[in-house]
mmCIF file of C-alpha atoms in Angstrom:
data_model
loop_
_atom_site.group_PDB
_atom_site.id
_atom_site.type_symbol
_atom_site.label_atom_id
_atom_site.label_comp_id
_atom_site.label_asym_id
_atom_site.label_seq_id
_atom_site.Cartn_x
_atom_site.Cartn_y
_atom_site.Cartn_z
ATOM 1 C CA MET H 314 -66.181 35.353 294.659
ATOM 2 C CA TYR H 315 -66.068 39.109 295.196
ATOM 3 C CA THR H 316 -69.495 39.830 296.587
ATOM 4 C CA HIS H 317 -69.687 40.400 300.316
ATOM 5 C CA GLN H 318 -72.013 39.079 302.961
ATOM 6 C CA GLN H 319 -72.308 41.287 306.024
ATOM 7 C CA GLN H 320 -69.825 39.762 308.470
ATOM 8 C CA LEU H 321 -69.065 42.051 311.389
ATOM 9 C CA VAL H 322 -66.450 41.815 314.099
ATOM 10 C CA THR H 323 -67.236 44.060 317.067
ATOM 11 C CA ALA H 324 -65.393 45.332 320.129
ATOM 12 C CA GLY H 325 -65.574 48.152 322.627
ATOM 13 C CA VAL H 326 -68.924 49.308 324.015
ATOM 14 C CA PRO H 327 -71.906 47.272 322.725
ATOM 15 C CA LEU H 328 -73.783 49.130 319.985
ATOM 16 C CA SER H 329 -76.956 49.102 322.051
ATOM 17 C CA GLU H 330 -75.173 50.968 324.888
ATOM 18 C CA ALA H 331 -72.823 53.282 322.966
ATOM 19 C CA ASN H 332 -73.241 56.943 322.049
ATOM 20 C CA LYS H 333 -70.495 56.811 319.415
ATOM 21 C CA ALA H 334 -69.331 54.214 316.904
ATOM 22 C CA ILE H 335 -66.335 53.729 314.644
ATOM 23 C CA LEU H 336 -66.274 51.602 311.484
ATOM 24 C CA MET H 337 -62.865 50.133 310.669
ATOM 25 C CA PHE H 338 -61.928 48.727 307.250
ATOM 26 C CA HIS H 339 -58.982 46.393 306.703
ATOM 27 C CA GLY H 340 -56.691 46.386 303.685
ATOM 28 C CA ARG H 341 -56.241 43.739 301.002
ATOM 29 C CA GLY H 342 -55.136 40.503 302.621
ATOM 30 C CA GLY H 343 -55.983 41.851 306.075
ATOM 31 C CA SER H 344 -58.881 41.041 308.359
ATOM 32 C CA ALA H 345 -61.482 42.700 310.525
ATOM 33 C CA THR H 346 -59.814 41.212 313.601
ATOM 34 C CA ALA H 347 -56.444 42.692 312.632
ATOM 35 C CA ILE H 348 -57.764 46.218 312.012
ATOM 36 C CA ILE H 349 -59.740 46.156 315.273
ATOM 37 C CA SER H 350 -56.498 45.409 317.107
ATOM 38 C CA LEU H 351 -55.566 49.063 316.513
ATOM 39 C CA GLN H 352 -57.875 49.885 319.414
ATOM 40 C CA ARG H 353 -54.836 49.284 321.663
ATOM 41 C CA PHE H 354 -53.290 52.483 320.267
ATOM 42 C CA LEU H 355 -56.360 54.668 319.726
ATOM 43 C CA HIS H 356 -58.637 56.536 322.120
ATOM 44 C CA LEU H 357 -61.782 54.497 321.454
ATOM 45 C CA GLN H 358 -62.745 53.663 325.030
ATOM 46 C CA ASP H 359 -66.242 55.153 324.784
ATOM 47 C CA MET H 360 -67.074 53.798 321.321
ATOM 48 C CA ALA H 361 -68.678 50.783 319.738
ATOM 49 C CA ILE H 362 -66.095 49.388 317.311
ATOM 50 C CA VAL H 363 -67.427 47.673 314.191
ATOM 51 C CA ALA H 364 -65.243 46.090 311.517
ATOM 52 C CA PRO H 365 -66.792 44.458 308.446
ATOM 53 C CA GLN H 366 -64.913 41.481 307.018
ATOM 54 C CA ALA H 367 -64.335 41.340 303.252
ATOM 55 C CA ASN H 368 -64.976 38.085 301.430
ATOM 56 C CA ARG H 369 -61.608 36.374 300.910
ATOM 57 C CA ASN H 370 -59.947 39.341 302.631
ATOM 58 C CA SER H 371 -60.294 41.713 299.666
ATOM 59 C CA TRP H 372 -62.890 44.409 299.010
ATOM 60 C CA TYR H 373 -62.356 44.404 295.236
ATOM 61 C CA PRO H 374 -60.052 42.391 292.965
ATOM 62 C CA TYR H 375 -57.860 44.938 291.163
ATOM 63 C CA SER H 376 -56.015 48.161 291.921
ATOM 64 C CA PHE H 377 -58.152 51.024 293.180
ATOM 65 C CA MET H 378 -56.992 52.893 290.054
ATOM 66 C CA ALA H 379 -58.171 50.230 287.618
ATOM 67 C CA PRO H 380 -61.211 51.036 285.441
ATOM 68 C CA GLU H 381 -64.187 50.871 287.806
ATOM 69 C CA ASN H 382 -65.991 48.169 285.805
ATOM 70 C CA GLN H 383 -63.063 45.799 286.451
ATOM 71 C CA ASN H 384 -63.739 46.040 290.193
ATOM 72 C CA GLN H 385 -67.457 45.347 289.841
ATOM 73 C CA PRO H 386 -69.620 43.874 291.250
ATOM 74 C CA ALA H 387 -67.286 43.729 294.251
ATOM 75 C CA LEU H 388 -67.114 47.498 294.730
ATOM 76 C CA ASP H 389 -70.897 47.963 294.721
ATOM 77 C CA SER H 390 -71.221 45.024 297.085
ATOM 78 C CA ALA H 391 -68.670 46.571 299.468
ATOM 79 C CA MET H 392 -70.548 49.874 299.356
ATOM 80 C CA ALA H 393 -73.778 48.054 300.156
ATOM 81 C CA THR H 394 -72.087 46.369 303.127
ATOM 82 C CA ILE H 395 -71.143 49.781 304.527
ATOM 83 C CA ALA H 396 -74.661 51.120 303.963
ATOM 84 C CA GLU H 397 -76.153 48.113 305.782
ATOM 85 C CA THR H 398 -73.744 48.602 308.671
ATOM 86 C CA MET H 399 -74.605 52.300 308.856
ATOM 87 C CA ASP H 400 -78.302 51.358 309.007
ATOM 88 C CA GLU H 401 -77.558 49.014 311.903
ATOM 89 C CA ILE H 402 -75.670 51.757 313.749
ATOM 90 C CA ASP H 403 -78.533 54.194 313.139
ATOM 91 C CA LYS H 404 -81.077 51.685 314.462
ATOM 92 C CA ASN H 405 -79.120 51.686 317.716
ATOM 93 C CA GLY H 406 -79.592 55.435 318.034
ATOM 94 C CA ILE H 407 -76.106 56.542 316.942
ATOM 95 C CA SER H 408 -76.252 59.383 314.422
ATOM 96 C CA PRO H 409 -73.808 59.886 311.533
ATOM 97 C CA ALA H 410 -72.442 62.897 313.450
ATOM 98 C CA ASN H 411 -71.334 60.449 316.153
ATOM 99 C CA THR H 412 -70.032 57.853 313.693
ATOM 100 C CA TYR H 413 -66.346 57.682 312.740
ATOM 101 C CA PHE H 414 -64.528 55.848 309.940
ATOM 102 C CA LEU H 415 -61.023 54.409 309.777
ATOM 103 C CA GLY H 416 -59.425 52.473 306.950
ATOM 104 C CA PHE H 417 -55.983 51.330 305.841
ATOM 105 C CA SER H 418 -54.827 50.915 302.226
ATOM 106 C CA GLN H 419 -57.641 49.202 300.282
ATOM 107 C CA GLY H 420 -59.864 49.851 303.297
ATOM 108 C CA ALA H 421 -58.854 53.533 303.262
ATOM 109 C CA CYS H 422 -59.769 53.791 299.571
ATOM 110 C CA LEU H 423 -63.133 52.156 300.266
ATOM 111 C CA THR H 424 -63.726 54.455 303.251
ATOM 112 C CA LEU H 425 -63.025 57.619 301.259
ATOM 113 C CA GLU H 426 -65.141 56.449 298.326
ATOM 114 C CA TYR H 427 -68.134 55.707 300.550
ATOM 115 C CA VAL H 428 -68.044 58.939 302.531
ATOM 116 C CA ALA H 429 -67.461 61.076 299.420
ATOM 117 C CA ARG H 430 -70.495 59.487 297.756
ATOM 118 C CA ASN H 431 -72.499 60.061 300.937
ATOM 119 C CA ALA H 432 -71.056 63.271 302.351
ATOM 120 C CA GLN H 433 -72.735 64.541 305.515
ATOM 121 C CA LYS H 434 -71.636 65.542 309.002
ATOM 122 C CA TYR H 435 -69.694 62.567 310.427
ATOM 123 C CA GLY H 436 -67.735 62.379 313.671
ATOM 124 C CA GLY H 437 -64.464 62.049 311.773
ATOM 125 C CA ILE H 438 -62.710 60.091 309.031
ATOM 126 C CA ILE H 439 -59.215 58.558 309.094
ATOM 127 C CA ALA H 440 -57.668 57.237 305.866
ATOM 128 C CA PHE H 441 -54.253 55.665 306.326
ATOM 129 C CA THR H 442 -52.749 55.484 302.789
ATOM 130 C CA GLY H 443 -55.696 55.696 300.410
ATOM 131 C CA GLY H 444 -57.465 57.728 297.757
ATOM 132 C CA LEU H 445 -60.728 57.847 295.851
ATOM 133 C CA ILE H 446 -61.402 54.913 293.543
ATOM 134 C CA GLY H 447 -61.335 54.724 289.745
ATOM 135 C CA GLU H 448 -59.052 55.034 286.745
ATOM 136 C CA ARG H 449 -60.174 58.672 286.665
ATOM 137 C CA LEU H 450 -62.209 60.423 289.320
ATOM 138 C CA VAL H 451 -65.836 60.866 288.280
ATOM 139 C CA VAL H 452 -66.763 63.963 290.238
ATOM 140 C CA SER H 453 -70.496 63.412 289.656
ATOM 141 C CA HIS H 454 -70.254 60.341 291.924
ATOM 142 C CA TYR H 455 -69.557 62.571 294.900
ATOM 143 C CA GLN H 456 -72.306 64.555 296.581
ATOM 144 C CA GLY H 457 -73.466 66.028 299.866
ATOM 145 C CA ASP H 458 -71.826 68.290 302.433
ATOM 146 C CA PHE H 459 -69.382 67.152 305.109
ATOM 147 C CA GLU H 460 -70.153 70.303 307.121
ATOM 148 C CA GLN H 461 -66.503 70.573 308.205
ATOM 149 C CA THR H 462 -66.168 66.929 309.253
ATOM 150 C CA PRO H 463 -62.492 66.434 310.232
ATOM 151 C CA ILE H 464 -60.779 64.121 307.731
ATOM 152 C CA LEU H 465 -57.234 62.853 308.305
ATOM 153 C CA VAL H 466 -55.413 61.463 305.250
ATOM 154 C CA THR H 467 -51.888 60.082 305.593
ATOM 155 C CA THR H 468 -49.637 58.442 303.038
ATOM 156 C CA SER H 469 -46.032 57.720 302.172
ATOM 157 C CA ASN H 470 -44.103 59.115 299.215
ATOM 158 C CA PRO H 471 -43.446 57.125 297.222
ATOM 159 C CA ASP H 472 -45.957 54.380 298.035
ATOM 160 C CA PRO H 473 -45.983 51.153 295.966
ATOM 161 C CA HIS H 474 -49.787 51.019 295.747
ATOM 162 C CA VAL H 475 -51.138 54.555 296.210
ATOM 163 C CA PRO H 476 -49.651 57.394 294.125
ATOM 164 C CA LEU H 477 -49.372 60.697 295.959
ATOM 165 C CA SER H 478 -50.981 62.446 292.967
ATOM 166 C CA ARG H 479 -54.213 60.487 293.508
ATOM 167 C CA VAL H 480 -54.176 61.223 297.238
ATOM 168 C CA GLU H 481 -53.844 64.941 296.467
ATOM 169 C CA GLU H 482 -56.654 64.762 293.876
ATOM 170 C CA SER H 483 -58.833 63.076 296.476
ATOM 171 C CA VAL H 484 -58.127 65.776 299.056
ATOM 172 C CA VAL H 485 -59.338 68.428 296.585
ATOM 173 C CA VAL H 486 -62.631 66.534 296.152
ATOM 174 C CA LEU H 487 -63.085 66.058 299.904
ATOM 175 C CA GLU H 488 -62.432 69.737 300.582
ATOM 176 C CA GLY H 489 -64.853 70.657 297.808
ATOM 177 C CA LEU H 490 -67.528 68.675 299.670
ATOM 178 C CA GLY H 491 -66.917 70.691 302.844
ATOM 179 C CA GLY H 492 -64.442 68.409 304.588
ATOM 180 C CA GLN H 493 -61.809 69.827 306.949
ATOM 181 C CA VAL H 494 -58.899 67.800 305.584
ATOM 182 C CA GLU H 495 -55.463 67.301 307.114
ATOM 183 C CA LEU H 496 -52.986 65.605 304.725
ATOM 184 C CA ASN H 497 -49.729 64.243 306.119
ATOM 185 C CA VAL H 498 -47.122 62.799 303.745
ATOM 186 C CA TYR H 499 -44.250 60.708 305.133
ATOM 187 C CA PRO H 500 -41.189 60.433 302.850
ATOM 188 C CA GLY H 501 -40.028 56.845 302.411
ATOM 189 C CA LYS H 502 -42.454 55.311 304.913
ATOM 190 C CA MET H 503 -43.277 51.624 304.503
ATOM 191 C CA HIS H 504 -46.771 50.610 303.361
ATOM 192 C CA SER H 505 -48.006 50.244 306.912
ATOM 193 C CA ILE H 506 -49.490 52.276 309.770
ATOM 194 C CA SER H 507 -46.820 53.978 311.863
ATOM 195 C CA ARG H 508 -46.964 55.002 315.499
ATOM 196 C CA GLU H 509 -46.731 58.625 314.326
ATOM 197 C CA GLU H 510 -49.915 58.204 312.267
ATOM 198 C CA LEU H 511 -51.760 56.637 315.187
ATOM 199 C CA ALA H 512 -50.697 59.477 317.471
ATOM 200 C CA LEU H 513 -51.849 61.981 314.879
ATOM 201 C CA ALA H 514 -55.230 60.242 314.626
ATOM 202 C CA ASN H 515 -55.643 60.553 318.394
ATOM 203 C CA GLN H 516 -54.749 64.246 318.348
ATOM 204 C CA TRP H 517 -56.711 65.180 315.226
ATOM 205 C CA LEU H 518 -59.899 63.198 315.657
ATOM 206 C CA LEU H 519 -60.284 61.066 318.730
#
């Protein structure tokens, strides 16, 4: 039920013609089509836009702060889906330094977990309401050097799904891997992506 086949929704410049790409990851209950619709608000005109679709609209079954074994094999399968997609982008001549990531909620958690386990120079990373995955953070999972990749992390306080304490823990890990992290916390914001966050993403990264 929770393993993922590579299903990609694409938009923007075709991969074979683009110099830059952005991977977009939907939240639990969302869809690749829905997350790609954010292109209306973001400066992605020169990019290939690629959004993997989770099986049954969920990347893993339980909270991102559940014991990791409870979210297996779905989590490993989701990571493999990202790795396969990155390979496809690379085959089209787009380097990691010209590859961007964007995720919301469960998709933001997945995004941060993947890039922290595979830290290198990326174009930029946007995590709307997310943190690193696991009941406790296993720092040995995270390796590499972001080489000052810009990373935008936004969240609300309080948030019903993502505790601020975990977001802050995650920022420490990302900075320790050489990320240039900007954390913005919005008091009382709904569990959604606001226009302010989209504007910030355009200013900070795109």
